[in-house]
mmCIF file of C-alpha atoms in Angstrom:
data_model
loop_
_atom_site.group_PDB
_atom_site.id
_atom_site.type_symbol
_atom_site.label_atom_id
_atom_site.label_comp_id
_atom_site.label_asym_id
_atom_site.label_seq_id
_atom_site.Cartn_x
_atom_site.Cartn_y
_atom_site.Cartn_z
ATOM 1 C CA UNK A 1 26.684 -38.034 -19.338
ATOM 2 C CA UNK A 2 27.474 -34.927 -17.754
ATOM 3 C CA UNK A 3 30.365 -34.957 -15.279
ATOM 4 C CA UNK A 4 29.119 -32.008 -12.099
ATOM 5 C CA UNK A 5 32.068 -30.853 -10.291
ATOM 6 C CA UNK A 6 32.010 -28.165 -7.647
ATOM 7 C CA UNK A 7 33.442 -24.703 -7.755
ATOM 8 C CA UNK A 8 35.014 -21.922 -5.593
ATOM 9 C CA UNK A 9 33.436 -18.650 -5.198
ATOM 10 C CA UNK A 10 35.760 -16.926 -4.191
ATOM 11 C CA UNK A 11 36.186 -14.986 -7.818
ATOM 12 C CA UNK A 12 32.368 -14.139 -8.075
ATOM 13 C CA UNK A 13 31.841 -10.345 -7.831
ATOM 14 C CA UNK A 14 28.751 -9.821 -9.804
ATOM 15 C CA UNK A 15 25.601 -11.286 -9.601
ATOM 16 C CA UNK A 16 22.976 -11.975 -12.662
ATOM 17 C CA UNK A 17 20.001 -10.008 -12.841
ATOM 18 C CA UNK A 18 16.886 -10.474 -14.814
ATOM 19 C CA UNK A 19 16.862 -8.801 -18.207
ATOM 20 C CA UNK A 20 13.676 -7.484 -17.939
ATOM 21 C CA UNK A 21 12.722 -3.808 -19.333
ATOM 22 C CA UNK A 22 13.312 -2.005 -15.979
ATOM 23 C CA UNK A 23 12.493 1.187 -18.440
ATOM 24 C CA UNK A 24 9.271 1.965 -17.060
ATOM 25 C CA UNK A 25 7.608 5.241 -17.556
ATOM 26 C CA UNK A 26 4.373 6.628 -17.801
ATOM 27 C CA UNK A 27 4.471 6.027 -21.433
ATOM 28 C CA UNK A 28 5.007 2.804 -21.586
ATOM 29 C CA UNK A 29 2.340 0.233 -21.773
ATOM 30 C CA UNK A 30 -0.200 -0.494 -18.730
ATOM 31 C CA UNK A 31 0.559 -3.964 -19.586
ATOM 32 C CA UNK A 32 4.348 -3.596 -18.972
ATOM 33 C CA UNK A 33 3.212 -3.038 -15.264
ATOM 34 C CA UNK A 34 1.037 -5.690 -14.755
ATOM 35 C CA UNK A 35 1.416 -9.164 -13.092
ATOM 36 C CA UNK A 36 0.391 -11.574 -15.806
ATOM 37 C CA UNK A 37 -0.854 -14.773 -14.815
ATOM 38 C CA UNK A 38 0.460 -16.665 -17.470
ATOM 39 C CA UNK A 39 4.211 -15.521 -16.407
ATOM 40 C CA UNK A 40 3.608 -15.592 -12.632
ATOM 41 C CA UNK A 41 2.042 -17.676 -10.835
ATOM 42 C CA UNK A 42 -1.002 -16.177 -8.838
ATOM 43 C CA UNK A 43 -0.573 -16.153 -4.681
ATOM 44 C CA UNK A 44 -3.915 -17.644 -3.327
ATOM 45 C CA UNK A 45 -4.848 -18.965 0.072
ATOM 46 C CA UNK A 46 -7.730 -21.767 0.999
ATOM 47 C CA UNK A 47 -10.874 -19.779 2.327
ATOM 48 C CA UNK A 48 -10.821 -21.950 5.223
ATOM 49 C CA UNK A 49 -7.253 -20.850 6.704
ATOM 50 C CA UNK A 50 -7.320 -19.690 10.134
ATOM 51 C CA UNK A 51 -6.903 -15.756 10.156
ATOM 52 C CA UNK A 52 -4.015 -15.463 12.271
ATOM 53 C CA UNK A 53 -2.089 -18.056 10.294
ATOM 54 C CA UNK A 54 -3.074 -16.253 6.717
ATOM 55 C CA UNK A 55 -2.409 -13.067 8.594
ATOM 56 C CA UNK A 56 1.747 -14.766 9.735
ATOM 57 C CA UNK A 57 1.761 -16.146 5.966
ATOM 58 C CA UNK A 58 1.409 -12.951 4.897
ATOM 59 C CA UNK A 59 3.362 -11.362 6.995
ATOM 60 C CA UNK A 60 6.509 -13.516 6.546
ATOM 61 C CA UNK A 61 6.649 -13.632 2.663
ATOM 62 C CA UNK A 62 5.991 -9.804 2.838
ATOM 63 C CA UNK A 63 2.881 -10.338 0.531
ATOM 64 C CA UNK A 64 -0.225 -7.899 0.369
ATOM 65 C CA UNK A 65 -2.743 -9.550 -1.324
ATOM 66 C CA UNK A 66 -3.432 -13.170 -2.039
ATOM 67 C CA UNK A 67 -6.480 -14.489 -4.108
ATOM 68 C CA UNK A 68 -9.200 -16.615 -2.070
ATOM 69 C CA UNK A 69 -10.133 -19.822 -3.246
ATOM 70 C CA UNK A 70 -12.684 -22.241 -2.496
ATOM 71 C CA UNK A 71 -12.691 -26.040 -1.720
ATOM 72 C CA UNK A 72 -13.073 -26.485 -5.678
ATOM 73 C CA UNK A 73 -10.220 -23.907 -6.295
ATOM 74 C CA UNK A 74 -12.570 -21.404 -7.954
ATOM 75 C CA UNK A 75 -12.150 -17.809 -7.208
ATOM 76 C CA UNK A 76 -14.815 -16.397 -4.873
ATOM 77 C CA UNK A 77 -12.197 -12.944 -3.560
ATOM 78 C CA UNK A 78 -9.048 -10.993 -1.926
ATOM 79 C CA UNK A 79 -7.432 -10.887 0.963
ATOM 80 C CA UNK A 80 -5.296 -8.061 1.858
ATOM 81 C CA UNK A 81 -2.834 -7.776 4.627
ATOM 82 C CA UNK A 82 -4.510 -4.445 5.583
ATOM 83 C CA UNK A 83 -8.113 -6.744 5.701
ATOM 84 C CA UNK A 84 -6.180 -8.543 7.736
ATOM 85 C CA UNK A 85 -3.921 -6.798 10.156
ATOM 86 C CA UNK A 86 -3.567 -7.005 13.871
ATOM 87 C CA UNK A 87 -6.772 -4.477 14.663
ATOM 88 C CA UNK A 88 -9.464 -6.243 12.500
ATOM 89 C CA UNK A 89 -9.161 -9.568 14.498
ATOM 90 C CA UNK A 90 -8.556 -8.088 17.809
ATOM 91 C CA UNK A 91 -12.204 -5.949 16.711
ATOM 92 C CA UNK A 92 -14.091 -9.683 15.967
ATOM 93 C CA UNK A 93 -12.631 -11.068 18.987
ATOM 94 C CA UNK A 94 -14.222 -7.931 21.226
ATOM 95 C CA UNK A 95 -17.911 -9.138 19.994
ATOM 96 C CA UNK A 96 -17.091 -12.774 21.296
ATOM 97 C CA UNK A 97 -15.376 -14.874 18.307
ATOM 98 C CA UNK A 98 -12.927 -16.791 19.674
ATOM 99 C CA UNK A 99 -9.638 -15.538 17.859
ATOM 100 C CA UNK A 100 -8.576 -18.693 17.264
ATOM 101 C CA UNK A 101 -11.702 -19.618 15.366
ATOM 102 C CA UNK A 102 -11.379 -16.547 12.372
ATOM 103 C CA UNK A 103 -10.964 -17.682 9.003
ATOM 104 C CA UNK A 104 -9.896 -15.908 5.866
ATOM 105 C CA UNK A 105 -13.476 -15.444 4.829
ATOM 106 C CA UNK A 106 -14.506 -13.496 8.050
ATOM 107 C CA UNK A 107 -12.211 -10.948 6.513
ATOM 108 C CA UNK A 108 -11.763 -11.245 3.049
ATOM 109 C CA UNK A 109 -13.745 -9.460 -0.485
ATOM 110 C CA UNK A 110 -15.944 -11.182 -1.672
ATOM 111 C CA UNK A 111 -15.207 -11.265 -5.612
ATOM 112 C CA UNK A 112 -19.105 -9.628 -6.011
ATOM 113 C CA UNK A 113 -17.582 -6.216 -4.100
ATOM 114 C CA UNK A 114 -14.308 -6.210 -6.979
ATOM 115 C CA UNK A 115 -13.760 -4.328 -9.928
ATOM 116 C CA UNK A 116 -11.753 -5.755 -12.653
ATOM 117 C CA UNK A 117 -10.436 -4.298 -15.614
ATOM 118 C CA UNK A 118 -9.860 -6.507 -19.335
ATOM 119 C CA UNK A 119 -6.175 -6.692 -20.527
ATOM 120 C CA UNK A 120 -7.024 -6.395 -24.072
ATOM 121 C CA UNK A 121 -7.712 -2.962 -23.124
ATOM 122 C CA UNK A 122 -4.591 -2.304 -21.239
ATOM 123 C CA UNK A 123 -2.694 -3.433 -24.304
ATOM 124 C CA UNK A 124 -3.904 -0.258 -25.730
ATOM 125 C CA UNK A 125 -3.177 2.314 -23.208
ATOM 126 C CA UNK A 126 -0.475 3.657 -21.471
ATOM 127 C CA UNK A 127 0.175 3.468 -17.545
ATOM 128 C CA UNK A 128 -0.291 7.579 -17.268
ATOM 129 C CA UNK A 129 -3.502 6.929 -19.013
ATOM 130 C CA UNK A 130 -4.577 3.726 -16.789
ATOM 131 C CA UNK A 131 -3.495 5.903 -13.684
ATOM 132 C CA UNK A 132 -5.524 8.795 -14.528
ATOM 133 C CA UNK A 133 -8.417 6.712 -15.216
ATOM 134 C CA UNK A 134 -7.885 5.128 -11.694
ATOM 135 C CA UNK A 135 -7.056 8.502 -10.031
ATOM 136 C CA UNK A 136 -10.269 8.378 -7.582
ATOM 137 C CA UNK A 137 -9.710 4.521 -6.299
ATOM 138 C CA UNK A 138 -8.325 3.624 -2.769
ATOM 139 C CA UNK A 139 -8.008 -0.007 -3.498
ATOM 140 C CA UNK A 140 -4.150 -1.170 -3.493
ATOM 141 C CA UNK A 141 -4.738 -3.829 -6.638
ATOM 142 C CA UNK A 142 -7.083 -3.942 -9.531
ATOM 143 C CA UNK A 143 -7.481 -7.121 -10.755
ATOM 144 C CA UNK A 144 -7.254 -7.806 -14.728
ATOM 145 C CA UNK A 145 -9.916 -10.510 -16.287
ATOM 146 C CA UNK A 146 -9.163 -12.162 -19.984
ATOM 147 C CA UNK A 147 -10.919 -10.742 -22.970
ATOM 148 C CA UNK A 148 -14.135 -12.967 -22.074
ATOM 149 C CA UNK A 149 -14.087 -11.765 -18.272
ATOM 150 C CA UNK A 150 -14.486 -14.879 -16.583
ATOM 151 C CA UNK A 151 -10.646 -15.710 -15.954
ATOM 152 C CA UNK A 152 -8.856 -13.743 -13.966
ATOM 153 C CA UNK A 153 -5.744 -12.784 -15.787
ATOM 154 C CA UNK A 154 -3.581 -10.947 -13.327
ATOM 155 C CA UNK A 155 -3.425 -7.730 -11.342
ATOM 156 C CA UNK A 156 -1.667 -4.517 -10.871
ATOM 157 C CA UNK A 157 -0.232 -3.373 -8.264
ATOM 158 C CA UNK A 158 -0.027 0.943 -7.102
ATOM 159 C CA UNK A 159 2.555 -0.195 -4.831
ATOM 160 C CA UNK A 160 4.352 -1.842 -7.692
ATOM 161 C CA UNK A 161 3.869 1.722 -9.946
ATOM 162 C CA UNK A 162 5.569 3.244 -7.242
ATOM 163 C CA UNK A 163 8.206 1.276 -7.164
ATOM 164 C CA UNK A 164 9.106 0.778 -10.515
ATOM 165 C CA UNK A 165 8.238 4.833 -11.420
ATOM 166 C CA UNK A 166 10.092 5.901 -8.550
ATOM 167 C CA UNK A 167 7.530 7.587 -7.241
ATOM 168 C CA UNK A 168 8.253 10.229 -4.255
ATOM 169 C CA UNK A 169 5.597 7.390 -1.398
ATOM 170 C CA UNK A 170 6.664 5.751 1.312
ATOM 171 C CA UNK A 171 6.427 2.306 0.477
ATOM 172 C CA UNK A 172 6.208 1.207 3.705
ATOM 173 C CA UNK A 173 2.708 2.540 3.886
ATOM 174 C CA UNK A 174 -0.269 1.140 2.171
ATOM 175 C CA UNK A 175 -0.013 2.949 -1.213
ATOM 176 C CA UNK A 176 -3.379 3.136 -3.383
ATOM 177 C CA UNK A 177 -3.830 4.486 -6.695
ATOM 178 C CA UNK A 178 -5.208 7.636 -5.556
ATOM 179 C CA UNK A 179 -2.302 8.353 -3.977
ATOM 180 C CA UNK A 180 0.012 7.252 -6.486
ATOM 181 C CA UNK A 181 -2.023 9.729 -9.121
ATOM 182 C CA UNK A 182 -1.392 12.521 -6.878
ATOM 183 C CA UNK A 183 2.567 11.658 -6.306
ATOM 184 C CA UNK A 184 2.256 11.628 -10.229
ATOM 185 C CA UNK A 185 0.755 15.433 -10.463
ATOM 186 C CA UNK A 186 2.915 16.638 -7.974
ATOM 187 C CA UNK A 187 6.215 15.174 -9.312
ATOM 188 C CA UNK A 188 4.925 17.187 -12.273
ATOM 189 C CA UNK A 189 3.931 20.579 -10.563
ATOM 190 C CA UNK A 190 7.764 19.929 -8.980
#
């Protein structure tokens, strides 16, 4: 049996960070940007939560966009923080729903409005070539569906392409892949 014994800190300078290939460029693989599924666990929220407290959920854990599920736990959307924010419920409330009465599904996307794009294919493509195919979009996250597209797989994130590319966005804004294809062309003209 193992024999636990506590230590002191106090000679601790560095801290351990994940060895993960933090070498992302525009070359590399759209896949190497994604959030897989089968690596991370999805963040979803019951369709019946009460807006404001999805809306503080989010809020707190600094999340954007959870995935709606039913009472069976089958997909049926998104909810973003900016489908969420502040204005939206105040703008139900004005036409007489009682704030406290707003659940996610007054507000969230209804899977039928998505657009989803199959990983096999991003296994074959790089993330210059996945951005420049998304270059018109506004949406913040395309979601990723298994090779018989009726599983979602994971997502991807422009916010996340920002980050990790370095992009010249403020983050602190609501960054879509429109904008994150013209950071891209303008980094170049630069």
């Amino acid at each position: 049996m193992t024999t636990l014994s506590l230590l002191a800190c106090n000679e601790i300078s560095k801290i351990e960070w994940p060895n993960q290939a933090s070498e992302i460029s525009l070359h590399s693989k759209a896949t190497d940007i994604a959030t897989d599924f089968k690596i991370n666990r999805p963040l979803v929220i019951d369709s019946n939560t009460k807006a404001v407290e999805a809306e503080y959920l989010m809020k707190k854990a600094h999340v954007k966009l959870k995935l709606v599920l039913d009472k069976a736990d089958n997909f049926i959307g998104t909810l973003s923080f900016n489908d969420l924010n502040d204005q939206e419920i105040i703008k139900k409330a004005a036409i007489g729903v009682d704030r406290s009465e707003l659940i996610v599904t007054d507000f969230m996307r209804m899977k039928a409005t998505l657009k989803s794009i199959d990983w096999s294919a991003l296994e074959h493509i790089s993330i210059k070539t996945l951005v420049h195919f998304l270059k018109d979009r506004t949406e913040q996250h395309i979601l990723i569906t298994d090779e018989k597209g009726n599983t979602l797989r994971g997502l991807i994130s422009a916010s996340d392409i920002a980050r990790r590319l370095q992009l010249d966005v403020n983050l602190n804004l609501p960054i879509n892949f429109k904008l994150i294809s013209q950071a891209i062309t303008k980094g170049i003209e630069d």
